[in-house]
Amino acid sequence: KAEVEENNLQKRKEKIKPVEVVFVEEGNLAKMVEVKTGISDDAYMEIISGLSDGQMVISGPYKAISKELNDSTKVKITNKRGKDTEGDKE
């Protein structure tokens, strides 16, 4: 019986695969998008697929992005200095 339980546990672990995602802004809402990553260092990560030209990736403190932000959360676009934009997405 222990062997059967161990096999079932192994099968469940195999089914659970980590997924890499980023949040993008879409109509003032956060949208979770699956991506594939390339090289990275302590500060930057290369996204090799999953994003389209012009998509705005949401960035912020780790806690805000990983713990508090969810799919369809309302977001407000600001520039890197924290000032609101006037609808420009340059």
XYZ file of N, CA and C in Angstrom:
270
model
N 0.824 -1.203 0.000
C 0.000 0.000 0.000
C 0.864 1.262 0.000
N 1.953 1.263 0.739
C 2.838 2.428 0.787
C 3.400 2.743 -0.588
N 3.693 1.696 -1.358
C 4.239 1.901 -2.703
C 3.201 2.563 -3.612
N 1.946 2.173 -3.494
C 0.874 2.764 -4.294
C 0.710 4.238 -3.941
N 0.715 4.570 -2.646
C 0.594 5.961 -2.220
C 1.771 6.787 -2.722
N 2.964 6.205 -2.684
C 4.154 6.907 -3.172
C 4.045 7.173 -4.665
N 3.554 6.200 -5.425
C 3.374 6.387 -6.868
C 2.347 7.478 -7.153
N 1.252 7.506 -6.387
C 0.236 8.546 -6.571
C 0.797 9.928 -6.264
N 1.593 10.032 -5.207
C 2.220 11.303 -4.853
C 3.152 11.760 -5.965
N 3.935 10.841 -6.514
C 4.857 11.174 -7.602
C 4.082 11.659 -8.822
N 2.969 11.010 -9.145
C 2.162 11.419 -10.301
C 1.603 12.825 -10.106
N 1.155 13.143 -8.888
C 0.637 14.486 -8.614
C 1.735 15.527 -8.754
N 2.941 15.217 -8.290
C 4.058 16.156 -8.414
C 4.396 16.401 -9.871
N 4.314 15.356 -10.693
C 4.624 15.497 -12.113
C 3.601 16.379 -12.820
N 2.355 16.356 -12.366
C 1.304 17.159 -12.994
C 1.431 18.634 -12.643
N 2.021 18.941 -11.501
C 2.164 20.327 -11.067
C 3.459 20.885 -11.642
N 3.332 21.749 -12.624
C 4.504 22.367 -13.241
C 4.426 23.865 -12.999
N 5.520 24.457 -12.527
C 5.492 25.907 -12.312
C 5.281 26.647 -13.632
N 4.537 27.713 -13.553
C 4.248 28.528 -14.726
C 4.814 29.918 -14.472
N 5.510 30.461 -15.463
C 6.051 31.816 -15.349
C 5.048 32.774 -15.968
N 4.703 33.819 -15.225
C 3.723 34.787 -15.701
C 4.193 36.204 -15.406
N 3.643 37.135 -16.154
C 3.754 38.559 -15.845
C 2.339 39.117 -15.901
N 2.168 40.296 -15.326
C 0.898 40.996 -15.443
C 1.080 42.119 -16.448
N 0.111 42.250 -17.352
C 0.104 43.357 -18.299
C -1.152 44.179 -18.048
N -1.105 45.441 -18.475
C -2.258 46.330 -18.339
C -3.124 46.169 -19.574
N -4.406 45.942 -19.346
C -5.344 45.828 -20.458
C -6.661 46.470 -20.038
N -6.928 47.659 -20.558
C -8.162 48.361 -20.214
C -8.253 48.733 -18.746
N -7.145 49.213 -18.180
C -7.046 49.585 -16.761
C -7.228 48.409 -15.802
N -7.057 47.189 -16.307
C -7.104 45.990 -15.474
C -5.813 45.196 -15.651
N -5.414 44.503 -14.598
C -4.256 43.617 -14.684
C -4.691 42.323 -15.361
N -3.878 41.863 -16.294
C -4.155 40.594 -16.963
C -2.920 39.717 -16.825
N -3.096 38.505 -16.301
C -1.990 37.576 -16.136
C -1.701 36.905 -17.478
N -0.422 36.941 -17.893
C -0.020 36.382 -19.168
C 1.131 35.409 -18.931
N 1.000 34.189 -19.443
C 2.074 33.205 -19.326
C 3.200 33.571 -20.288
N 4.434 33.507 -19.805
C 5.603 33.843 -20.615
C 6.665 32.758 -20.471
N 7.614 32.791 -21.391
C 8.819 31.965 -21.276
C 9.982 32.917 -21.105
N 10.873 32.580 -20.177
C 11.988 33.470 -19.882
C 13.295 32.916 -20.409
N 14.229 33.838 -20.624
C 15.570 33.485 -21.066
C 16.560 33.767 -19.954
N 17.606 34.495 -20.287
C 18.643 34.787 -19.301
C 18.151 35.829 -18.300
N 18.739 35.791 -17.109
C 18.361 36.759 -16.080
C 19.526 36.992 -15.140
N 19.439 38.092 -14.399
C 20.401 38.373 -13.334
C 19.600 38.821 -12.117
N 20.247 39.471 -11.173
C 19.552 39.880 -9.952
C 18.477 40.937 -10.186
N 18.579 41.682 -11.272
C 17.656 42.794 -11.490
C 16.768 42.646 -12.725
N 17.188 41.852 -13.710
C 16.469 41.792 -14.977
C 16.228 40.356 -15.411
N 15.163 40.177 -16.202
C 14.843 38.867 -16.744
C 14.406 39.048 -18.193
N 14.968 38.254 -19.075
C 14.607 38.303 -20.483
C 13.315 37.511 -20.706
N 12.361 38.126 -21.386
C 11.125 37.446 -21.776
C 11.294 37.071 -23.240
N 11.300 35.775 -23.535
C 11.549 35.348 -24.915
C 10.264 35.043 -25.686
N 9.162 34.816 -24.975
C 7.885 34.647 -25.671
C 6.729 34.870 -24.705
N 5.580 35.171 -25.281
C 4.373 35.355 -24.488
C 3.831 36.773 -24.502
N 4.663 37.735 -24.884
C 4.229 39.133 -24.939
C 4.169 39.610 -26.381
N 3.294 40.567 -26.620
C 3.178 41.190 -27.936
C 3.752 42.593 -27.872
N 4.175 43.106 -29.031
C 4.658 44.483 -29.091
C 3.589 45.420 -28.551
N 4.014 46.368 -27.740
C 3.101 47.367 -27.214
C 2.424 47.001 -25.904
N 2.521 45.751 -25.473
C 1.916 45.405 -24.182
C 2.712 46.054 -23.063
N 2.005 46.626 -22.095
C 2.639 47.302 -20.973
C 2.696 46.350 -19.782
N 3.914 45.964 -19.397
C 4.102 45.060 -18.266
C 3.998 45.855 -16.972
N 3.244 45.329 -16.025
C 3.082 45.974 -14.724
C 4.266 45.599 -13.849
N 4.891 46.601 -13.251
C 6.022 46.342 -12.358
C 5.767 47.022 -11.025
N 6.474 46.572 -10.022
C 6.323 47.151 -8.696
C 7.049 46.318 -7.672
N 6.882 46.654 -6.400
C 7.529 45.888 -5.337
C 7.078 44.423 -5.357
N 7.966 43.539 -4.930
C 7.693 42.101 -4.939
C 6.355 41.775 -4.282
N 6.119 42.303 -3.099
C 4.887 41.994 -2.363
C 3.648 42.403 -3.160
N 3.704 43.571 -3.766
C 2.549 44.061 -4.520
C 2.250 43.164 -5.719
N 3.280 42.754 -6.425
C 3.087 41.952 -7.636
C 2.767 40.498 -7.304
N 3.518 39.894 -6.404
C 3.364 38.454 -6.170
C 2.278 38.087 -5.175
N 1.933 38.982 -4.270
C 0.979 38.634 -3.216
C -0.364 39.350 -3.339
N -0.372 40.572 -3.834
C -1.583 41.389 -3.803
C -2.268 41.547 -5.157
N -1.504 41.494 -6.243
C -2.077 41.702 -7.572
C -2.699 40.406 -8.082
N -3.893 40.500 -8.602
C -4.597 39.349 -9.164
C -5.093 39.688 -10.555
N -5.435 38.653 -11.306
C -6.023 38.841 -12.617
C -7.292 39.677 -12.461
N -7.466 40.669 -13.299
C -8.626 41.575 -13.321
C -8.639 42.610 -12.204
N -7.521 42.779 -11.474
C -7.422 43.857 -10.496
C -7.343 45.182 -11.247
N -8.076 46.189 -10.792
C -8.025 47.507 -11.419
C -6.659 48.126 -11.133
N -6.027 48.697 -12.171
C -4.713 49.314 -12.026
C -4.738 50.731 -12.571
N -3.820 51.544 -12.085
C -3.666 52.920 -12.538
C -2.263 53.046 -13.108
N -2.162 53.535 -14.316
C -0.873 53.651 -14.991
C -0.149 54.894 -14.496
N 1.091 54.717 -14.062
C 1.964 55.833 -13.695
C 3.298 55.622 -14.373
N 4.046 56.710 -14.529
C 5.383 56.547 -15.081
C 6.324 56.138 -13.957
N 7.591 55.949 -14.257
C 8.537 55.465 -13.247
C 8.717 56.421 -12.082
N 8.384 57.673 -12.257
C 8.519 58.640 -11.164
C 7.247 58.724 -10.334
N 6.232 57.923 -10.687
C 5.005 57.885 -9.905
C 3.941 58.869 -10.332
N 4.172 59.596 -11.430
C 3.178 60.564 -11.900
C 2.207 59.876 -12.844
N 0.934 60.262 -12.772
C -0.079 59.698 -13.658
C 0.223 60.078 -15.097
N -0.113 59.179 -16.007
C 0.028 59.492 -17.424
C -1.272 60.098 -17.922
N -1.210 60.735 -19.036
C -2.395 61.338 -19.653
C -2.894 60.447 -20.785
N -2.765 59.141 -20.621
C -3.220 58.225 -21.655
C -2.137 57.866 -22.651
N -0.984 58.524 -22.561
C 0.114 58.192 -23.467
C 0.742 56.884 -23.029
N 0.940 56.006 -23.970
C 1.629 54.740 -23.700
C 2.831 54.672 -24.624
N 3.838 55.441 -24.306
C 5.025 55.497 -25.159
C 5.944 54.358 -24.856
